[in-house]
PDB file of C-alpha atoms in Angstrom:
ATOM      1  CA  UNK A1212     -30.350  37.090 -49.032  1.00  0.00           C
ATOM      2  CA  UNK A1213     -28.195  40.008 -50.710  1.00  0.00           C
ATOM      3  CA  UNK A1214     -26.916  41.143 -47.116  1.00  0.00           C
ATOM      4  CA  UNK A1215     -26.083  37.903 -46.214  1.00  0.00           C
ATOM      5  CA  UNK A1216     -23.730  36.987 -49.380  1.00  0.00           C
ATOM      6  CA  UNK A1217     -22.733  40.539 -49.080  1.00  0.00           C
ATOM      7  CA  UNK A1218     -21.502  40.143 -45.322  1.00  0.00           C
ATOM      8  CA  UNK A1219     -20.216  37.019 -46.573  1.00  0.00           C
ATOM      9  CA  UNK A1220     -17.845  38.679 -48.960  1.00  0.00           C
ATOM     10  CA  UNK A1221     -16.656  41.737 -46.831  1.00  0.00           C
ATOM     11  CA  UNK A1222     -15.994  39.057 -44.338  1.00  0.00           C
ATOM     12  CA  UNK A1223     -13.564  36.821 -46.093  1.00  0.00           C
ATOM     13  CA  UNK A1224     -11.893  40.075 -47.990  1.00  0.00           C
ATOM     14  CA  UNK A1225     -11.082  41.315 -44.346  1.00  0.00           C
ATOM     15  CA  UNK A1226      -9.812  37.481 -43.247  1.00  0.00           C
ATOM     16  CA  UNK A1227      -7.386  38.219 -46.748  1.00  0.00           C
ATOM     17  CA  UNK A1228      -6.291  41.365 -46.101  1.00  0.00           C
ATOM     18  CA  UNK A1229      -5.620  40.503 -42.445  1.00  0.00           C
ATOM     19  CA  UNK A1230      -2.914  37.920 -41.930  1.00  0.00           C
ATOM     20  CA  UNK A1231       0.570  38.697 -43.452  1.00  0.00           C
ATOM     21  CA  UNK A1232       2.518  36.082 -46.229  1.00  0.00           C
ATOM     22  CA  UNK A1233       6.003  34.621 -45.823  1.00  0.00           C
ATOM     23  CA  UNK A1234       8.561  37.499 -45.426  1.00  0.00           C
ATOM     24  CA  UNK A1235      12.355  36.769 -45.926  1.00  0.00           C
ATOM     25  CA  UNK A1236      14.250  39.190 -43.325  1.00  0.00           C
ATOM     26  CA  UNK A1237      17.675  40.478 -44.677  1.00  0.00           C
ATOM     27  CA  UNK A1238      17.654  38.130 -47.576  1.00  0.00           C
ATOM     28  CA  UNK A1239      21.073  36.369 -48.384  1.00  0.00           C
ATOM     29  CA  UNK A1240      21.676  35.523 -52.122  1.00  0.00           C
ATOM     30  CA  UNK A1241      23.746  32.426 -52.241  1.00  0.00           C
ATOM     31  CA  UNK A1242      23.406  31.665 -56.146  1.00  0.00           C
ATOM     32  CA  UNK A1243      21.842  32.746 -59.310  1.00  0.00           C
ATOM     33  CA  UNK A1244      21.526  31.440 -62.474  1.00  0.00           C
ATOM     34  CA  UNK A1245      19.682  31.759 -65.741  1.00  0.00           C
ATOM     35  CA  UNK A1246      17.332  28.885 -66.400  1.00  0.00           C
ATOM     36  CA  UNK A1247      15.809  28.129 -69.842  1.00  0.00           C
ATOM     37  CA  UNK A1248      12.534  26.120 -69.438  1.00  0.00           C
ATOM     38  CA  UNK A1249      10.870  24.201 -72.382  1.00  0.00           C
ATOM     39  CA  UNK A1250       8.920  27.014 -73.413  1.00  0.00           C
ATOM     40  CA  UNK A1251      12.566  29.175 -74.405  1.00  0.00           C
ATOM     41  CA  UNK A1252      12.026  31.752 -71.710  1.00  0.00           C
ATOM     42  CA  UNK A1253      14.691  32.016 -69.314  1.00  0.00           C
ATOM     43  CA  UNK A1254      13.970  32.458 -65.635  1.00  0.00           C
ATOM     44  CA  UNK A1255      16.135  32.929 -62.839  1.00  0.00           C
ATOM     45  CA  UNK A1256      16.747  30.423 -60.373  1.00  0.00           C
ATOM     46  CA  UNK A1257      17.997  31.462 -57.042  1.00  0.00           C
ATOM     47  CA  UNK A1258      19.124  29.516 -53.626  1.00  0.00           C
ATOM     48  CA  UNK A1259      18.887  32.107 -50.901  1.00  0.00           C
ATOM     49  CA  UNK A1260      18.546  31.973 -46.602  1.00  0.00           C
ATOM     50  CA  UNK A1261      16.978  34.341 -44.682  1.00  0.00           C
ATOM     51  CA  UNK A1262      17.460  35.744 -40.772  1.00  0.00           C
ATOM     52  CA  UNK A1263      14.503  34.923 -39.795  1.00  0.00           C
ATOM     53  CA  UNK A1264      12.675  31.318 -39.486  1.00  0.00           C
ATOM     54  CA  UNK A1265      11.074  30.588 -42.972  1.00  0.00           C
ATOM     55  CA  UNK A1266       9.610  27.610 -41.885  1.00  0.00           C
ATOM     56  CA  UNK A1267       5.504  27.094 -40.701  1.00  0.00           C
ATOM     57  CA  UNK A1268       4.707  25.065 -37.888  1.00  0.00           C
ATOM     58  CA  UNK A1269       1.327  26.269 -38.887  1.00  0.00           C
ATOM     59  CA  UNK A1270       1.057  23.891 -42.085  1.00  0.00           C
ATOM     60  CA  UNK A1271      -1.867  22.062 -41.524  1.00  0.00           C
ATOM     61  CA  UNK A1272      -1.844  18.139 -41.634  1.00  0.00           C
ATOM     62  CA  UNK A1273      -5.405  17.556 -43.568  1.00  0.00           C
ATOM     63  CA  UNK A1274      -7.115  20.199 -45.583  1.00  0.00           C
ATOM     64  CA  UNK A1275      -7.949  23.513 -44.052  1.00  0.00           C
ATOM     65  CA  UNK A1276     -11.755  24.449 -44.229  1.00  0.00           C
ATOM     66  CA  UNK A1277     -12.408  26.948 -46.676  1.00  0.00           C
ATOM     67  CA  UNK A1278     -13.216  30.670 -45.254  1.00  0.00           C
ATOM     68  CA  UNK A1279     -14.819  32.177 -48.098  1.00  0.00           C
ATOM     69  CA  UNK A1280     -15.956  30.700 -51.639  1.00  0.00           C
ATOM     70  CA  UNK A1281     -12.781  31.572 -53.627  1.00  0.00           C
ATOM     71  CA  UNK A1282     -11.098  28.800 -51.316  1.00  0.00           C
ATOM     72  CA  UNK A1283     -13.808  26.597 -51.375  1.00  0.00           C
ATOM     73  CA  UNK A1284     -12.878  26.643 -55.439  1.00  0.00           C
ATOM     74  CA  UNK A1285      -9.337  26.578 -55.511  1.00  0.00           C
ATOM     75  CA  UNK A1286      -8.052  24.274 -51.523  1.00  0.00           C
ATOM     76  CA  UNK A1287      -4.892  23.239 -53.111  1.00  0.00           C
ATOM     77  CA  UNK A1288      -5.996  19.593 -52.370  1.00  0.00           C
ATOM     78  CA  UNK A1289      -4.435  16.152 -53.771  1.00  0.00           C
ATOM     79  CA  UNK A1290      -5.713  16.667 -57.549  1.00  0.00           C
ATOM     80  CA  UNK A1291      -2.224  19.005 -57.840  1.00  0.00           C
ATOM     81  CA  UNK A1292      -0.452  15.363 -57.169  1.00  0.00           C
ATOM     82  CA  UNK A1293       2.314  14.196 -59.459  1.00  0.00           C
ATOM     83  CA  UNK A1294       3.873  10.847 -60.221  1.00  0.00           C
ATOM     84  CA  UNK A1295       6.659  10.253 -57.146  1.00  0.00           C
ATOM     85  CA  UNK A1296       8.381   8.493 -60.132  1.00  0.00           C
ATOM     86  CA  UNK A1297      10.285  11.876 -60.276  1.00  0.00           C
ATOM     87  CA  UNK A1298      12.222  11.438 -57.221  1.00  0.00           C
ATOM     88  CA  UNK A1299      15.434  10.724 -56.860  1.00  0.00           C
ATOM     89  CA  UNK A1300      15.702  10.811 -53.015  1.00  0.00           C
ATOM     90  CA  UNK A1301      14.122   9.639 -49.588  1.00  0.00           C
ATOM     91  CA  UNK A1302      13.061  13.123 -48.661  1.00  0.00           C
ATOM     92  CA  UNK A1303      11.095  13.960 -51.744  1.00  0.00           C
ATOM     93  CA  UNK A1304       7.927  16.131 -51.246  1.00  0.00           C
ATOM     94  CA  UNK A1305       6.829  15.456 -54.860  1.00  0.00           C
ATOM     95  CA  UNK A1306       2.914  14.755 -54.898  1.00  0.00           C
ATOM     96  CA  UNK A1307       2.407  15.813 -51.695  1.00  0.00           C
ATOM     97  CA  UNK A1308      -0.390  18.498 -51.417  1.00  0.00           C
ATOM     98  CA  UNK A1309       0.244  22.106 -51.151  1.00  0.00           C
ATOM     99  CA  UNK A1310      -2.679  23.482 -48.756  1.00  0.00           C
ATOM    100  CA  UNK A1311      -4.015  27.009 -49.113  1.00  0.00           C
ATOM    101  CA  UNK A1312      -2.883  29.186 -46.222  1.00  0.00           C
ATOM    102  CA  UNK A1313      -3.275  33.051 -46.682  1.00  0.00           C
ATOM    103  CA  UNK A1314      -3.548  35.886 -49.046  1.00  0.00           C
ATOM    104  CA  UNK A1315      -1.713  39.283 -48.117  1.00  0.00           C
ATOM    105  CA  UNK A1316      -1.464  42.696 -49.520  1.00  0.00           C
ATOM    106  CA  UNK A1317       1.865  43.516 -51.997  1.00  0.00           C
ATOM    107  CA  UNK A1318       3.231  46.506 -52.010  1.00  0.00           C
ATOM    108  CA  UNK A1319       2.119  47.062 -55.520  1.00  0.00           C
ATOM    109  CA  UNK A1320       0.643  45.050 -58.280  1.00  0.00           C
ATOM    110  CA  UNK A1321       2.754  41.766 -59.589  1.00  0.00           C
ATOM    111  CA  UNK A1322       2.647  41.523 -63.758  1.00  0.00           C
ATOM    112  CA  UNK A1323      -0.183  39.081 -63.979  1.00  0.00           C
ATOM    113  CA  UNK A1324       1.616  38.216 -67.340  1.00  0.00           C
ATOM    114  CA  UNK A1325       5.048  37.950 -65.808  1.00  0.00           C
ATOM    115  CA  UNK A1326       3.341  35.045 -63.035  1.00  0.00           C
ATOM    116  CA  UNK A1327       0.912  33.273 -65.450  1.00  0.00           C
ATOM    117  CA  UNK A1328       4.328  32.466 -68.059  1.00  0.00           C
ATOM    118  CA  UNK A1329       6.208  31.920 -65.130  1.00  0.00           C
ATOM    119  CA  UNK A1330       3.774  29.533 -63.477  1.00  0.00           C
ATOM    120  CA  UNK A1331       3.209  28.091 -66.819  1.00  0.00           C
ATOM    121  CA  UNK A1332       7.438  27.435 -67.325  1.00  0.00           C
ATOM    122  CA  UNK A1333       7.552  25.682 -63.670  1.00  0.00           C
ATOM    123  CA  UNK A1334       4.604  23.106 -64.759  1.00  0.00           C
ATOM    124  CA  UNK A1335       6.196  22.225 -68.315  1.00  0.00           C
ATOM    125  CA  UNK A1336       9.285  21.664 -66.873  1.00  0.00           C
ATOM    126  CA  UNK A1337       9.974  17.848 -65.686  1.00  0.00           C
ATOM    127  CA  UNK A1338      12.515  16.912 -63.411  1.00  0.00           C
ATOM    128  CA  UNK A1339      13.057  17.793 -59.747  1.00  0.00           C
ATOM    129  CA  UNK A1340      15.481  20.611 -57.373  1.00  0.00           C
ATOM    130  CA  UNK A1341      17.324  20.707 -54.062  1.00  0.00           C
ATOM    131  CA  UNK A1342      15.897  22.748 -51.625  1.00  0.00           C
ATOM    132  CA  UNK A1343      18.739  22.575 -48.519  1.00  0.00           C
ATOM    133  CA  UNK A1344      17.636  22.276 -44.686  1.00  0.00           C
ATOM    134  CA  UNK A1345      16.612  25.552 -43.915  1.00  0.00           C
ATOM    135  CA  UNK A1346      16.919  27.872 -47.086  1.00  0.00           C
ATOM    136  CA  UNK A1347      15.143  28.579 -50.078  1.00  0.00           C
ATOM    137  CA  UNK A1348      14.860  28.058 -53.244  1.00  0.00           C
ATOM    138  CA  UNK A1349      12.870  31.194 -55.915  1.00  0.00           C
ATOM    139  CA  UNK A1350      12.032  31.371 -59.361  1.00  0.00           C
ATOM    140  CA  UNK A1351      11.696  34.490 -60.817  1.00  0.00           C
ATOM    141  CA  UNK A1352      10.492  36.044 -63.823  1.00  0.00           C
ATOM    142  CA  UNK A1353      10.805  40.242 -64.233  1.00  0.00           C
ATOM    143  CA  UNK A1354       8.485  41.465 -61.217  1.00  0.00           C
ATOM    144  CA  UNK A1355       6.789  37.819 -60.041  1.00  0.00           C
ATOM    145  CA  UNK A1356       9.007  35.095 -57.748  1.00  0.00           C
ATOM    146  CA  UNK A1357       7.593  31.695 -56.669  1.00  0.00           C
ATOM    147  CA  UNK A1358       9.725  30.627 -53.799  1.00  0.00           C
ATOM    148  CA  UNK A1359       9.638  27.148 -52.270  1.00  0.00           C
ATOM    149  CA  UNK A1360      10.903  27.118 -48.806  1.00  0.00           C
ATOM    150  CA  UNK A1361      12.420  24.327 -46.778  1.00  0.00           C
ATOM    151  CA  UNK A1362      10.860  24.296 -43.064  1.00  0.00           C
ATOM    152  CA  UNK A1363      13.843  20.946 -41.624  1.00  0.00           C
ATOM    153  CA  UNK A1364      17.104  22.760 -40.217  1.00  0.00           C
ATOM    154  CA  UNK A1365      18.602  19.927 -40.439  1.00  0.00           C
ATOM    155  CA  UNK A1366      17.440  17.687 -43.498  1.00  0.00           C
ATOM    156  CA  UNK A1367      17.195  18.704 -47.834  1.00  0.00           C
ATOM    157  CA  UNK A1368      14.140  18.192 -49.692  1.00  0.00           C
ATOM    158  CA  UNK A1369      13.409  17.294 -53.225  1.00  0.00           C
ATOM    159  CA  UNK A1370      10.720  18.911 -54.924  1.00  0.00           C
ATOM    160  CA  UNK A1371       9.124  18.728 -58.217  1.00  0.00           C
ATOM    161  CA  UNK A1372       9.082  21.911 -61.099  1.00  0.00           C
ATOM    162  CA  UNK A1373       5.895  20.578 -61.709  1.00  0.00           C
ATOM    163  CA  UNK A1374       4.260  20.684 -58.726  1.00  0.00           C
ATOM    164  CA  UNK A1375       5.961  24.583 -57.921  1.00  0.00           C
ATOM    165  CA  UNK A1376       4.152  25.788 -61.096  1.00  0.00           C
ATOM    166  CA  UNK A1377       0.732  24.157 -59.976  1.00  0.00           C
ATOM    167  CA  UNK A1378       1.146  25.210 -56.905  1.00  0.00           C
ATOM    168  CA  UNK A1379       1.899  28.884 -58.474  1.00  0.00           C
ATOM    169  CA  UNK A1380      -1.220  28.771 -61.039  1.00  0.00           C
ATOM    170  CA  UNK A1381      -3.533  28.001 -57.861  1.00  0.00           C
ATOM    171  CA  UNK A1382      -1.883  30.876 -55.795  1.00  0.00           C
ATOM    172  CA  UNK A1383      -2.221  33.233 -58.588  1.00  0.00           C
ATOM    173  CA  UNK A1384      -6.234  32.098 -59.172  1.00  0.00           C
ATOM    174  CA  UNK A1385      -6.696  32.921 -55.640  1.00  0.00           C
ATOM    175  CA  UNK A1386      -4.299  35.736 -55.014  1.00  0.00           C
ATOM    176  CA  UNK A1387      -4.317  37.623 -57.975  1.00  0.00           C
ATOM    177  CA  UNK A1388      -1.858  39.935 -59.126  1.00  0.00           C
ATOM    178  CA  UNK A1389      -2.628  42.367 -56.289  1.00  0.00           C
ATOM    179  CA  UNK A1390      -1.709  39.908 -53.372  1.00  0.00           C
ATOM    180  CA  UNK A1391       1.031  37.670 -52.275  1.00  0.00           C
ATOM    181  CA  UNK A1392      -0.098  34.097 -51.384  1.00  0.00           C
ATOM    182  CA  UNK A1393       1.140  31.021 -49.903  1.00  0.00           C
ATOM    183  CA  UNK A1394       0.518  27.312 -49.467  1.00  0.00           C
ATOM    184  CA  UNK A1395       2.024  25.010 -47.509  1.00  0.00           C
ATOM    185  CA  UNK A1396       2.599  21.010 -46.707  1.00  0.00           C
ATOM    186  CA  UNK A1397       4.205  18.342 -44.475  1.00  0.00           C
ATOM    187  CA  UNK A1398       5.420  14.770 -44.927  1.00  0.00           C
ATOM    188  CA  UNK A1399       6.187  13.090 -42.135  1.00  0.00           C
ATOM    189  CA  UNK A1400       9.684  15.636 -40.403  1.00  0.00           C
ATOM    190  CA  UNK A1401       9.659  17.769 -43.704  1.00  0.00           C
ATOM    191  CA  UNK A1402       7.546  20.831 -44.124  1.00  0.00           C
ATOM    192  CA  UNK A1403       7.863  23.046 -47.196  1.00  0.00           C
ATOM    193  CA  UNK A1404       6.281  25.934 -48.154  1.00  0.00           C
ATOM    194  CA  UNK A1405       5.124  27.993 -51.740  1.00  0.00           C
ATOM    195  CA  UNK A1406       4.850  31.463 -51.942  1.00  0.00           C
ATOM    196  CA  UNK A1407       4.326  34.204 -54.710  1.00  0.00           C
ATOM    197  CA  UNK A1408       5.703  37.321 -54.006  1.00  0.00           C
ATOM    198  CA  UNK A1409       6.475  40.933 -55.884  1.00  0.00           C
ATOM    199  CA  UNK A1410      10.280  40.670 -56.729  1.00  0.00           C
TER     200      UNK A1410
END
């Protein structure tokens, strides 16, 4: 029974350690700004594009099966809904699911402390943000970022602060402060996609 929960583990540490998160080639900054959420720390809020693709065609369309017991605890399913009454536009992701995709190896350890206020700021905040066809939008507070990226080329999404910082908490549950994470989701032509990363 021990060798069996035992292979268990060592297998879904090696499925974690084995894929790779969402990398941002030659990042371009296109703004920064200070941000003061309702708790009176200030983030920074940042609208950037990359070189490469940032977009998934691998975001899955139902829930993803877990692979180990950490995901069977923390799937990123519909209970991180919020009211759509928050959205101001057509192509507003708000309430739609963010689905567990992968864990990977940072280059060193995030500030757990730095990504649990951050994640915390994001979910106290109401209100919604831009996220333009094919860029991304980050978050980031001293060594921890939560990014949100926008997967249409050609069309914006709306998006919730709300919904970012549950998103975040659930990444950092499953990710820790030794990994960069990543969920992801669809409705109907737009795909977006969370990610924590080391800053």
């Amino acid at each position: 029974m021990y060798s069996k929960a035992f292979f268990s583990l060592v297998l879904a540490a090696h499925s974690i350690v084995s894929v790779h998160a969402i990398t941002c080639n030659d990042k371009h900054l296109l703004e920064s700004k200070p941000l003061t959420m309702p708790s009176g720390d200030v983030i920074t809020m940042e609208r950037f594009t990359c070189s490469n693709s940032i977009s998934n065609s691998t975001v899955p369309a139902r829930r993803l099966q877990p692979s180990s017991a950490i995901d069977r605890r923390h799937s990123l399913d519909p209970n991180t809904k919020r009211a759509a009454s928050q959205c101001t536009t057509s192509n507003c992701v708000c309430g739609v699911p963010c689905f567990f995709q992968r864990c990977a190896n940072a280059a060193t350890n995030l500030n757990a402390a730095d990504c649990t206020v951050l994640a915390n700021s994001l979910t106290s905040k109401s209100g919604t943000f831009i996220v333009t066809a094919g860029q991304g939008v980050g978050f980031i507070l001293q060594t921890c970022e939560y990014a949100t990226f926008n997967g249409n080329p050609t069309q914006d999404i709306e998006y919730c602060f709300d919904d970012l910082g549950v998103s975040a908490t659930e990444l950092f549950d499953i990710c820790t402060a030794a990994q960069q994470g990543e969920c992801g989701g669809t409705l109907g032509a737009l795909i977006f996609t969370n990610s924590q990363n080391l800053t």
